[in-house]
Amino acid sequence: MPRPLPGLPTRQQVLDFIAASDQPAGKREIARAFGLKGNEKIALKALLKDMADEGLIDSAPGRAFHKMGGVPRVTVLRVTSVDDGQLWAMPESWHADSPPPKIRVIERGRRSALALGDRILARTEEAGQGHVAHVMKKLQRSADLLLGVVRKEDERYFLTPVDKRERRELQISDLKDARVGDLVLAEPSGRPPRVTARVDAILGDPFAPRSFSLIAIHKHGLRDGFREDALAEAAKVATLPLGEREDLTRLPIVAIDPEDARDHDDAIWASPRDDGDGWDAIVAIADVSFYVRPGSALDKEARARGNSVYFPDRVVPMLPHELSSGICSLKAGEPRAALACHLHVGKDGALKSWRFARAKICVAANIAYEDAQAAIDGVPGRVDPDLVESALRPLWACWAALLAARNKREPLELDLPERRVVLDEKGRIASVAPRERLDAHKLVEDYMIAANVAAARALERKKAPVMYRVHEGPGREKLVTLKDYLATFDLEFALGQVVRPATFNRIIERVGADHPARPEIMEQVLRTQMQARYSPDTLGHFGLALGAYAHFTSPIRRYADLLVHRALVAAYRLGEGGLPPEDAERFDEIGELISGLERRAMEAERETIDRYVAAFLADRVGQVVRCRITGVQPFGFFATVLDLGGDGLVPASILGNEYFRYDEKAQALVGEESGETFAMGQQLDLRLAEAIPASGALRFELPEGKFAAPRRERRDRVHRPNKRGRPSNIRHDGRRKR
């Protein structure tokens, strides 16, 4: 499910608020609870519409929302009866106390196409005293299956769904060989309200790591398998001869990737220029457009997926393994087809010129980031010494110039660590820890950015269509919210200034590297930013401080990059596989599609990591763990376990007997009598009450008999001495200002 824009609540947070609210919760109440203003209210309206369409919430008279209960505007129906040739259907999922409605199905030329028991995705609308459904598509049987865990009660077996949104349990009518505790796919059968489930497939232990990604694949409708025609086409095109290409096989091009990389689609090379004017560099990218032609079965699959989805135990690829892990993966010692971006990098790191060519390369080595960094740092034995001198040192020398240009440009620098789940040889969780950030990572990133900029500029000069990677600057409403928030730390933020990425960098610098509030301030700065997306419009990339930016470097795993490759092939007349005019005319539509698919992939990946974290913490239930508050609302606060992640809600109702006032500017809950404060960024001890791996849900409670933190000690403000030499947050009597 697409993740909402920064600043908006997630779908789960909206559902939690509606459930916890002691008054009718309409759009106005939800906006007030989450502190939304201006354009964010417009975005909230769209989010609530999506949630209603998905059947998560329903609007009652008076515009209050509640969980489920109505007929969503777009929903899944099952054909239940035929009356004088008229088909009737009922909602597949129904959670209201009232009986499910009987809906008339409008087929529009689909006579005899539907039968009893068929499931359809339909658009519904009110008509007279009831509803009618317009068929959008007939669903495959695989989409009919529910994912859940088998449990037993009073000699009966029930299916407990893993989706946190799904509240009902179904009695299992056919258990097959499943046992209590097994994760299964089950097919609903019967008519509401007497719907039961028949086990279709047994997936095994829901605590097993492999199950966590299966849950995400099923929940988000990811295409885990390829159609036979696409697989046959992949096998065929993988044998294509490389043809006439620029021969770069003599160069010591290297691919520097994560140690656990599933595919290798980029390789780099650099060398000082003979004229002393900087460096020549090559960013060689797998020539996917040579193998995946517009309109082919492979192309249709790739566009429907939008991108590869990466889980700790597997990858759901955009392209079949014959391509993504085979002929399009740049492996050492194997001749490969590449689209090469030739760069002239000046001494100051500026891109002085570029050209693109279809090339043949032979990667000298696949090197892990850690090994490349160790070799540059002088650690012997990690990389062949000859390769260190011929390949790595020139790359680092050229990168020094690219880095200087980057520093001059001053892009947004947010040091927010990425969680990495490490599995052992049996697929069990060995550790969950932040991923280390090395200079080797930054080096590869800056070469990729340079190639992406060159691709965008090259297409602009050719007046060819560009699928830009767009990141717009933050709107005024979010800046006002940030100003109010920073004021609680005595940090000034002027609204009248021209806001650049460096503006936010200066804020973080003023906080200081060791300040306990630094992570929360960086997260708040992140929430202030817009979400990046794909578009044919030249809107620039705010975060990178670039005017023109496209994605060129990962066509194995991103459809946007494949479109840019095709545009370059057509613009430079590099042979077959160029961008057809009909696709160029649909760039707006395609950009929206792949942006949505990207958000879906991000949500699936994030949820899977949450499930791993919940499994990792499952044997610590009942223990007190160190947490950090990541969000505060009038109804409670969200907290995450330090260094691990995994969010859980602590409702305001369990914080004590006194009333807790919500301070919107400070993003804090403050006890009216005691002054006890729970604020964003605060570190505190919480008792882990529950960890559910199948859903990734955590539940926290306050340690028994204790407040979670000393009175008002959570916020060490960022201060400068005043005129009397005293820190500005200390009063004349030596006490801390409130």
XYZ file of C-alpha atoms in Angstrom:
738
model
C 0.000 0.000 0.000
C 1.501 3.388 -0.910
C 3.021 5.236 2.006
C 1.388 8.650 2.603
C 3.277 11.859 2.003
C 5.611 12.996 4.811
C 3.545 14.881 7.395
C 0.415 12.788 6.831
C -0.535 9.959 9.162
C -0.250 6.417 7.855
C -3.372 4.398 7.159
C -2.822 2.450 10.376
C -2.478 5.642 12.416
C -5.792 6.924 11.006
C -7.466 3.619 11.910
C -5.933 3.720 15.411
C -7.220 7.265 15.921
C -10.733 6.410 14.745
C -10.815 3.394 17.066
C -9.457 5.356 20.052
C -11.567 8.490 19.545
C -14.332 9.054 22.114
C -16.203 11.329 19.698
C -17.227 11.116 16.015
C -14.070 11.286 13.918
C -14.542 13.204 10.700
C -11.997 14.767 8.348
C -11.828 17.905 10.508
C -11.144 15.924 13.690
C -8.513 13.774 11.996
C -6.777 16.849 10.550
C -6.769 18.528 13.967
C -5.474 15.390 15.707
C -2.501 15.126 13.372
C -1.847 18.855 13.122
C -2.523 19.102 9.368
C -2.927 22.436 7.620
C -3.400 23.890 4.136
C -2.377 21.515 1.375
C -1.962 18.710 3.889
C -5.723 18.791 4.455
C -6.196 18.335 0.718
C -3.812 15.384 0.814
C -5.717 13.986 3.820
C -8.961 14.180 1.852
C -7.338 12.108 -0.919
C -5.972 9.636 1.627
C -9.381 9.172 3.244
C -10.958 8.674 -0.175
C -8.385 5.979 -0.962
C -9.059 4.314 2.388
C -12.791 4.367 1.705
C -12.239 2.935 -1.773
C -10.118 0.190 -0.248
C -12.796 -0.633 2.294
C -10.753 0.386 5.331
C -13.179 3.065 6.493
C -16.699 4.141 5.738
C -18.371 7.547 6.055
C -21.575 7.706 8.046
C -24.092 10.572 8.038
C -22.485 13.691 9.461
C -19.191 12.903 7.732
C -17.809 10.814 10.623
C -15.672 7.844 9.689
C -15.681 4.378 11.151
C -13.906 1.156 10.305
C -15.610 -0.661 7.441
C -19.357 -1.075 7.448
C -20.366 0.552 4.142
C -20.051 -0.443 0.512
C -16.682 0.891 -0.722
C -16.717 2.700 -4.043
C -14.243 0.177 -5.412
C -14.400 -3.254 -3.824
C -14.276 -7.001 -4.326
C -17.623 -8.753 -4.758
C -18.625 -12.405 -5.071
C -21.444 -13.399 -7.437
C -23.997 -15.138 -5.191
C -27.186 -15.614 -7.232
C -28.931 -15.308 -10.596
C -32.541 -14.084 -10.766
C -34.214 -14.103 -14.216
C -30.837 -13.671 -15.859
C -29.776 -10.859 -13.505
C -26.549 -11.415 -11.565
C -26.382 -10.426 -7.906
C -23.304 -10.163 -5.719
C -22.320 -9.514 -2.111
C -19.225 -7.817 -0.682
C -16.378 -10.258 -0.121
C -15.505 -8.534 3.152
C -18.240 -7.230 5.446
C -17.699 -5.994 9.005
C -20.861 -4.086 9.844
C -23.487 -5.336 12.275
C -26.160 -5.114 9.561
C -26.576 -7.891 6.959
C -24.418 -7.490 3.827
C -26.227 -5.796 0.932
C -27.266 -7.596 -2.214
C -25.811 -5.690 -5.186
C -27.016 -5.824 -8.796
C -24.161 -6.497 -11.242
C -24.041 -4.546 -14.529
C -22.102 -6.690 -17.018
C -22.086 -4.449 -20.140
C -21.498 -7.028 -22.838
C -20.126 -9.644 -20.473
C -23.156 -11.926 -20.757
C -22.166 -15.481 -19.659
C -18.715 -14.242 -18.739
C -19.489 -14.453 -15.020
C -20.792 -17.399 -13.033
C -21.867 -18.166 -9.500
C -18.968 -17.941 -7.080
C -16.878 -15.683 -9.336
C -15.061 -12.811 -7.701
C -14.950 -9.397 -9.367
C -13.358 -6.046 -8.755
C -16.209 -3.591 -9.211
C -17.055 0.086 -8.992
C -20.227 0.549 -6.956
C -22.772 3.343 -6.827
C -26.125 3.943 -5.185
C -29.170 3.447 -7.389
C -32.610 3.955 -5.927
C -32.974 1.825 -2.816
C -29.791 -0.177 -3.362
C -26.428 -0.399 -5.075
C -25.257 -1.461 -8.509
C -21.807 -2.726 -9.417
C -19.956 -2.024 -12.661
C -17.458 -4.796 -13.379
C -13.883 -3.586 -13.683
C -12.262 -7.024 -13.969
C -12.700 -10.632 -13.003
C -10.202 -11.678 -10.360
C -8.027 -14.751 -10.515
C -8.632 -17.444 -7.937
C -5.240 -16.810 -6.316
C -6.410 -13.334 -5.347
C -9.323 -14.991 -3.529
C -7.118 -16.537 -0.868
C -6.737 -15.177 2.638
C -3.444 -15.367 4.481
C -3.658 -16.276 8.132
C -2.593 -18.426 11.053
C -4.477 -21.517 12.222
C -5.679 -21.527 15.822
C -7.868 -23.927 17.788
C -10.662 -23.207 20.254
C -13.149 -25.703 21.712
C -12.246 -28.376 19.169
C -12.862 -25.946 16.301
C -10.237 -24.403 14.053
C -10.158 -20.759 13.045
C -8.168 -18.633 10.588
C -6.631 -15.525 12.172
C -5.713 -13.111 9.323
C -2.221 -11.597 9.398
C -3.399 -8.256 8.020
C -3.811 -5.843 10.954
C -6.782 -4.269 9.134
C -8.698 -7.555 8.992
C -10.571 -7.970 12.279
C -12.721 -11.038 11.578
C -11.778 -14.666 12.070
C -13.220 -17.424 9.886
C -13.960 -20.916 11.046
C -12.000 -23.434 8.991
C -14.211 -26.015 7.287
C -11.381 -27.994 5.648
C -8.070 -28.092 7.540
C -6.250 -30.486 5.192
C -2.884 -31.255 6.806
C -2.444 -27.874 8.495
C -1.650 -27.762 12.180
C -2.273 -25.190 14.867
C 0.142 -22.286 14.407
C 0.697 -22.890 10.680
C 0.638 -19.996 8.235
C -1.806 -20.908 5.465
C -3.569 -19.585 2.400
C -7.280 -20.296 2.659
C -10.237 -19.863 0.324
C -13.401 -18.314 1.761
C -16.584 -20.226 0.979
C -20.276 -19.909 1.739
C -22.463 -16.827 2.002
C -22.187 -13.998 4.489
C -22.597 -14.009 7.395
C -21.778 -17.746 7.440
C -18.481 -17.606 5.606
C -15.963 -20.322 6.360
C -12.471 -21.009 5.031
C -10.900 -23.990 3.295
C -7.120 -24.347 3.561
C -5.594 -24.137 0.083
C -1.844 -24.129 0.809
C 0.288 -24.602 3.902
C 3.152 -22.128 4.116
C 4.511 -23.365 7.427
C 5.688 -21.573 10.523
C 4.623 -17.879 10.573
C 7.689 -17.190 12.717
C 9.941 -18.474 9.940
C 11.648 -15.534 8.184
C 10.617 -16.798 4.762
C 6.986 -16.329 5.738
C 7.345 -12.604 6.393
C 8.020 -11.728 2.767
C 5.249 -14.076 1.613
C 2.837 -12.094 3.762
C 3.898 -8.838 2.085
C 3.716 -10.384 -1.380
C 0.172 -11.564 -0.783
C -1.043 -8.460 1.031
C 0.207 -5.966 -1.545
C -0.608 -8.065 -4.603
C 3.002 -8.262 -5.774
C 3.542 -10.330 -8.893
C 5.723 -13.106 -7.512
C 5.636 -15.214 -10.663
C 6.012 -14.456 -14.367
C 3.652 -15.444 -17.145
C 4.819 -18.293 -19.348
C 5.119 -16.058 -22.423
C 7.402 -13.657 -20.522
C 9.590 -16.512 -19.275
C 9.834 -17.976 -22.768
C 10.716 -14.568 -24.177
C 13.404 -14.060 -21.507
C 15.010 -17.382 -22.373
C 14.994 -16.431 -26.047
C 16.386 -12.897 -25.796
C 19.099 -14.016 -23.361
C 20.796 -15.749 -26.305
C 20.869 -12.663 -28.544
C 24.336 -11.810 -29.928
C 25.688 -8.492 -28.650
C 26.114 -7.092 -32.169
C 28.221 -4.093 -33.164
C 29.171 -2.119 -30.062
C 31.884 0.127 -28.735
C 34.467 -2.260 -27.254
C 35.369 -1.305 -23.669
C 36.534 -4.757 -22.593
C 40.152 -3.563 -22.297
C 39.317 -1.185 -19.439
C 39.457 -2.278 -15.762
C 35.814 -1.469 -15.098
C 34.638 -2.617 -11.667
C 31.227 -3.137 -10.071
C 31.089 -2.034 -6.419
C 27.962 -3.326 -4.696
C 26.648 -4.542 -1.338
C 28.113 -7.841 -0.231
C 24.664 -9.452 -0.491
C 23.681 -7.829 -3.817
C 21.193 -9.892 -5.841
C 22.010 -8.163 -9.142
C 24.784 -5.981 -10.558
C 23.538 -3.403 -13.037
C 26.238 -0.701 -12.817
C 30.025 -0.572 -13.161
C 32.442 2.371 -13.094
C 35.861 3.421 -14.361
C 37.926 6.620 -14.250
C 41.318 7.804 -15.422
C 43.190 11.146 -15.461
C 42.942 12.896 -18.834
C 46.059 13.143 -20.983
C 45.572 16.920 -21.303
C 45.481 17.315 -17.523
C 41.946 18.746 -17.611
C 40.343 16.533 -14.974
C 39.226 12.960 -15.586
C 37.538 10.732 -18.090
C 34.952 8.515 -16.411
C 32.551 5.829 -17.571
C 29.379 4.718 -15.867
C 28.380 1.493 -17.635
C 24.818 0.301 -17.089
C 23.300 -3.020 -18.174
C 21.701 -2.499 -21.593
C 18.266 -3.743 -20.575
C 16.549 -1.910 -23.448
C 18.404 -4.207 -25.868
C 16.657 -7.252 -24.383
C 13.315 -5.803 -23.240
C 11.617 -4.231 -26.250
C 8.574 -1.933 -26.061
C 5.269 -3.780 -26.182
C 6.814 -7.203 -25.585
C 5.612 -9.667 -22.949
C 8.650 -8.757 -20.849
C 7.859 -5.055 -21.179
C 4.249 -5.563 -20.075
C 5.405 -7.502 -17.015
C 8.021 -4.866 -16.157
C 5.562 -1.985 -16.434
C 2.974 -3.800 -14.310
C 5.591 -4.314 -11.586
C 7.253 -0.897 -11.852
C 10.285 -1.970 -9.850
C 11.899 -4.872 -8.049
C 10.991 -5.372 -4.395
C 13.777 -6.385 -2.014
C 13.224 -8.421 1.133
C 15.882 -9.809 3.490
C 15.318 -13.358 2.235
C 14.378 -12.816 -1.408
C 13.766 -10.368 -4.197
C 10.603 -10.031 -6.274
C 12.286 -8.929 -9.507
C 10.960 -6.613 -12.167
C 12.476 -8.906 -14.792
C 12.860 -12.720 -14.855
C 16.030 -14.151 -13.342
C 17.362 -15.057 -16.802
C 17.822 -11.311 -17.255
C 18.048 -9.716 -13.784
C 20.464 -12.286 -12.354
C 21.774 -13.543 -15.671
C 22.566 -11.835 -18.956
C 21.840 -8.297 -17.642
C 23.855 -8.717 -14.441
C 27.388 -7.356 -14.835
C 29.459 -10.275 -13.552
C 33.238 -10.407 -13.487
C 34.830 -12.047 -16.505
C 31.579 -12.209 -18.517
C 31.089 -10.119 -21.689
C 27.998 -7.986 -21.232
C 25.933 -5.477 -23.203
C 25.982 -2.034 -21.607
C 24.758 1.476 -22.239
C 27.853 3.522 -21.429
C 27.766 7.087 -20.164
C 31.121 8.739 -21.007
C 31.842 11.722 -18.753
C 34.444 14.454 -18.777
C 34.765 15.507 -15.142
C 36.592 18.794 -14.629
C 39.095 19.439 -11.854
C 36.332 21.151 -9.901
C 34.018 18.178 -10.317
C 31.747 19.833 -12.873
C 30.459 17.781 -15.809
C 32.089 19.384 -18.851
C 30.738 16.982 -21.466
C 29.107 13.599 -21.924
C 28.122 11.092 -24.571
C 26.194 7.820 -24.628
C 27.012 4.658 -26.558
C 26.019 1.033 -26.668
C 29.093 -0.864 -25.542
C 30.511 -4.259 -24.731
C 32.232 -4.525 -21.362
C 33.866 -7.212 -19.243
C 33.847 -6.325 -15.560
C 37.276 -6.824 -13.986
C 35.843 -7.597 -10.533
C 32.709 -7.496 -8.424
C 33.831 -5.806 -5.210
C 31.873 -5.392 -1.978
C 31.711 -1.884 -0.511
C 33.556 -3.024 2.601
C 36.371 -4.601 0.575
C 36.796 -1.550 -1.652
C 36.947 0.712 1.395
C 39.443 -1.558 3.152
C 41.682 -1.637 0.075
C 41.739 2.164 -0.164
C 42.436 2.365 3.575
C 45.508 0.187 3.077
C 44.205 -3.152 4.365
C 45.938 -5.877 2.303
C 44.345 -9.000 0.915
C 40.823 -7.715 0.273
C 41.293 -6.669 -3.385
C 43.938 -7.614 -5.942
C 46.766 -5.027 -5.535
C 47.010 -4.458 -9.301
C 43.293 -3.657 -9.413
C 43.625 -1.270 -6.475
C 46.163 0.769 -8.450
C 44.576 0.515 -11.907
C 40.909 0.872 -10.923
C 40.189 1.942 -7.347
C 42.698 4.739 -6.804
C 41.756 6.572 -10.041
C 38.097 6.208 -9.075
C 38.777 7.748 -5.667
C 40.826 10.561 -7.209
C 38.031 11.505 -9.608
C 35.493 11.178 -6.802
C 37.390 13.760 -4.762
C 36.470 16.277 -7.468
C 32.854 15.057 -7.666
C 32.628 15.314 -3.882
C 33.957 18.879 -3.934
C 31.272 19.787 -6.476
C 28.639 18.088 -4.326
C 29.750 19.976 -1.231
C 29.600 23.242 -3.160
C 26.092 22.387 -4.309
C 25.090 21.593 -0.709
C 22.380 18.950 -1.147
C 20.241 17.895 1.790
C 22.324 15.817 4.228
C 20.261 13.692 6.606
C 22.164 10.996 8.439
C 19.247 8.665 9.130
C 20.495 5.078 9.392
C 18.875 2.290 7.401
C 17.983 -0.902 9.231
C 19.612 -4.084 7.956
C 18.264 -7.526 8.807
C 21.048 -10.127 8.780
C 19.989 -13.757 8.388
C 22.059 -16.817 9.284
C 22.650 -19.793 7.004
C 19.281 -21.296 8.019
C 17.362 -18.113 7.297
C 16.956 -17.207 10.958
C 17.428 -13.653 12.187
C 21.011 -13.151 13.318
C 20.795 -9.420 13.954
C 18.918 -6.225 13.189
C 21.219 -3.230 13.086
C 21.793 0.074 11.277
C 23.601 -0.292 7.947
C 27.122 1.143 7.975
C 27.763 4.133 5.698
C 31.243 4.183 4.130
C 33.036 6.498 1.715
C 32.734 3.665 -0.814
C 28.951 4.039 -0.679
C 29.209 7.787 -1.218
C 31.647 7.306 -4.104
C 29.319 5.010 -6.051
C 26.363 7.272 -5.261
C 28.119 10.344 -6.665
C 29.105 8.561 -9.886
C 25.493 7.439 -10.297
C 24.223 10.971 -9.665
C 26.616 12.316 -12.286
C 25.356 9.805 -14.857
C 21.722 10.566 -13.982
C 22.310 14.294 -14.437
C 24.080 13.664 -17.762
C 21.164 11.527 -18.996
C 18.617 14.252 -18.180
C 20.685 17.022 -19.748
C 21.495 14.941 -22.827
C 17.808 14.268 -23.496
C 16.951 17.927 -22.912
C 19.513 18.999 -25.498
C 18.062 16.503 -27.944
C 14.584 17.861 -27.146
C 13.605 14.288 -26.345
C 11.088 13.208 -23.690
C 12.508 12.778 -20.183
C 11.102 10.825 -17.273
C 12.479 13.057 -14.522
C 12.979 12.098 -10.924
C 11.172 15.033 -9.356
C 11.548 16.277 -5.801
C 9.840 19.599 -5.160
C 10.680 21.965 -2.325
C 8.522 21.989 0.823
C 5.355 24.087 0.954
C 4.786 26.991 3.319
C 2.424 25.039 5.589
C 5.104 22.472 6.362
C 7.685 25.186 6.898
C 5.390 26.899 9.404
C 5.019 23.606 11.263
C 8.797 23.157 11.261
C 9.295 26.714 12.541
C 6.950 26.103 15.463
C 8.632 22.804 16.228
C 12.180 24.218 16.140
C 11.112 27.058 18.412
C 10.638 24.504 21.202
C 14.414 23.976 21.015
C 15.081 27.736 20.850
C 16.152 27.277 17.233
C 15.150 30.141 14.959
C 13.815 29.516 11.464
C 12.914 32.498 9.271
C 9.975 31.931 6.959
C 10.850 34.819 4.644
C 14.134 33.351 3.443
C 14.727 31.474 0.196
C 14.699 27.867 1.378
C 17.412 25.642 -0.039
C 18.677 22.211 1.066
C 21.576 23.990 2.782
C 19.016 25.815 4.943
C 18.129 22.540 6.607
C 21.761 21.440 6.796
C 22.539 24.567 8.829
C 19.786 23.691 11.287
C 21.274 20.249 11.840
C 24.774 21.708 12.209
C 23.512 24.087 14.915
C 22.109 21.126 16.823
C 25.523 19.457 17.071
C 26.599 15.874 16.470
C 26.232 14.734 20.086
C 22.958 16.388 20.974
C 20.291 13.824 22.022
C 17.633 15.659 19.995
C 19.582 15.426 16.733
C 17.805 12.271 15.390
C 14.320 13.664 16.039
C 15.159 17.030 14.460
C 16.487 15.260 11.355
C 13.305 13.195 11.197
C 11.212 16.341 11.477
C 13.217 17.935 8.666
C 12.548 14.791 6.612
C 8.804 15.070 7.288
C 8.954 18.636 5.989
C 10.124 17.420 2.577
C 7.887 16.461 -0.323
C 7.869 12.909 -1.618
C 9.957 12.240 -4.714
C 8.121 10.986 -7.795
C 8.432 10.447 -11.540
C 7.170 13.048 -13.999
C 7.895 14.416 -17.503
C 7.799 17.937 -16.052
C 11.042 19.825 -15.359
C 10.554 20.540 -11.673
C 14.072 19.819 -10.400
C 15.317 17.776 -7.487
C 15.289 19.868 -4.311
C 17.034 17.335 -2.072
C 19.996 16.916 -4.415
C 20.040 20.627 -5.317
C 19.838 19.789 -9.016
C 17.796 21.409 -11.754
C 17.563 18.361 -14.023
C 17.711 14.807 -12.754
C 16.577 11.455 -14.154
C 17.035 7.833 -13.128
C 19.361 6.091 -15.579
C 21.485 3.701 -13.511
C 19.166 0.807 -12.521
C 17.066 -0.442 -15.464
C 17.141 -4.001 -14.079
C 15.056 -2.936 -11.107
C 13.288 0.334 -12.067
C 11.018 0.843 -15.047
C 11.694 4.595 -15.032
C 15.362 3.907 -15.843
C 14.356 1.621 -18.703
C 12.268 4.453 -20.179
C 15.257 6.821 -19.948
C 17.448 4.218 -21.692
C 14.907 3.908 -24.487
C 14.729 7.677 -24.854
C 18.543 7.842 -25.140
C 18.609 4.993 -27.666
C 16.045 6.825 -29.808
C 17.618 10.287 -29.393
C 21.165 9.105 -30.199
C 20.023 6.589 -32.829
C 21.751 3.702 -31.114
C 19.732 0.923 -32.716
C 16.682 -1.102 -31.787
C 14.712 -0.790 -28.579
C 14.164 2.968 -28.640
C 11.223 4.779 -27.059
C 8.088 4.578 -29.238
C 6.123 7.824 -29.775
C 2.995 6.411 -28.124
C 4.882 5.850 -24.863
C 6.376 9.344 -24.993
C 2.861 10.776 -25.234
C 1.828 8.837 -22.104
C 4.727 9.865 -19.856
C 2.356 11.703 -17.491
C 0.229 8.607 -17.008
C 3.199 6.236 -16.810
C 4.932 8.503 -14.305
C 1.918 8.375 -11.990
C 1.709 4.599 -12.372
C 5.322 3.819 -11.528
C 5.349 6.382 -8.699
C 2.448 4.519 -7.113
C 4.139 1.155 -7.633
C 7.287 2.520 -6.004
C 5.310 3.580 -2.930
C 3.725 0.126 -2.780
C 7.147 -1.539 -2.896
C 8.486 0.747 -0.161
C 5.514 -0.080 2.040
C 5.928 -3.827 1.460
C 9.635 -3.664 2.265
C 9.077 -1.565 5.384
C 6.310 -3.815 6.687
C 8.466 -6.903 6.146
C 11.307 -5.364 8.134
C 8.762 -4.612 10.882
C 7.770 -8.284 10.898
C 11.395 -9.346 11.221
C 11.842 -6.898 14.083
C 8.701 -8.205 15.820
C 9.985 -11.768 15.480
C 13.372 -10.710 16.808
C 11.662 -9.130 19.842
C 9.097 -11.877 20.420
C 11.163 -13.620 23.097
C 11.597 -10.305 24.949
C 7.894 -9.785 25.632
C 7.441 -8.677 29.216
C 10.856 -7.046 29.361
C 11.526 -3.335 29.627
C 13.138 -1.966 26.464
C 14.625 1.421 25.650
C 12.454 3.280 23.147
C 12.189 6.620 21.431
C 8.935 8.475 20.786
C 8.501 8.920 17.030
C 5.087 10.564 16.890
C 2.703 12.304 19.271
C -1.010 12.876 18.804
C -3.825 13.878 21.172
C -4.820 10.213 21.585
C -1.367 8.875 22.472
C 2.152 8.487 21.187
C 4.015 6.108 18.903
C 7.338 4.663 20.039
C 10.070 2.593 18.409
C 12.703 0.363 19.986
C 16.095 2.049 19.846
C 18.477 0.708 17.177
C 15.898 -1.843 15.992
C 12.746 -0.053 14.864
C 9.225 -1.433 14.926
C 6.485 0.977 15.968
C 3.840 0.596 18.637
C 1.108 2.870 20.008
C 0.880 3.895 23.661
C -2.678 5.271 24.125
C -3.090 8.348 26.282
C -5.642 6.396 28.311
C -2.903 4.306 29.979
C -0.609 7.209 30.881
C -2.231 7.794 34.253
C -5.303 9.225 35.911
C -4.582 12.860 35.115
C -5.502 14.644 31.893
C -2.712 14.974 29.314
C -2.856 18.118 27.209
C -1.595 17.959 23.612
C 0.987 20.672 22.857
C 0.887 20.850 19.059
C 3.928 23.094 18.603
C 6.113 21.038 20.917
C 4.523 17.782 19.690
C 4.124 16.617 23.264
C 1.564 15.311 25.729
C 1.809 17.205 29.020
C 0.166 16.171 32.289
C -2.018 18.992 33.608
C -1.167 18.292 37.249
C 2.296 16.733 37.283
C 3.811 18.322 34.187
C 4.852 14.822 33.102
C 5.815 15.128 29.442
C 5.858 12.663 26.577
C 7.331 14.370 23.512
C 8.671 13.450 20.142
C 12.280 12.302 20.276
C 12.134 11.521 23.983
C 13.919 8.350 25.048
C 12.149 6.324 27.681
C 11.742 2.825 29.063
C 8.619 0.920 28.046
C 7.510 -2.587 28.754
C 7.069 -4.693 25.628
C 3.571 -6.107 26.119
C 3.183 -7.907 22.791
C 5.113 -8.639 19.584
C 3.222 -10.263 16.722
C 5.586 -11.354 13.902
C 2.823 -12.192 11.431
C 1.550 -8.598 11.450
C 4.688 -6.773 12.607
C 2.709 -5.157 15.418
C 4.224 -4.174 18.763
C 2.354 -3.073 21.848
C 3.957 -1.129 24.678
C 2.950 -0.309 28.232
C 4.452 1.934 30.859
C 6.696 0.132 33.353
C 4.478 -0.881 36.242
C 4.129 1.762 38.926
C 6.311 4.283 37.142
C 6.069 7.297 34.948
C 8.191 6.805 31.852
C 10.472 9.808 32.334
C 11.384 12.462 34.906
C 9.303 15.634 34.901
C 10.078 17.805 31.859
C 13.634 16.494 31.410
C 13.151 15.201 27.873
C 14.153 18.283 25.906
C 17.737 19.475 26.062
C 17.384 22.565 23.974
C 19.958 23.966 21.613
C 21.112 27.203 23.219
C 23.700 29.907 22.968
C 24.955 31.930 25.970
C 23.079 35.164 26.614
C 24.639 38.574 27.233
C 25.393 37.690 30.857
C 27.278 34.568 29.812
C 24.521 32.301 31.111
C 22.941 29.661 28.785
C 19.682 31.133 27.535
C 17.557 28.293 28.851
C 18.684 28.859 32.467
C 16.824 31.403 34.643
C 18.483 33.895 36.981
C 17.847 31.559 39.926
C 19.731 28.711 38.216
C 16.638 26.659 37.341
C 15.877 25.443 33.828
C 13.284 27.457 31.915
C 10.026 25.682 31.137
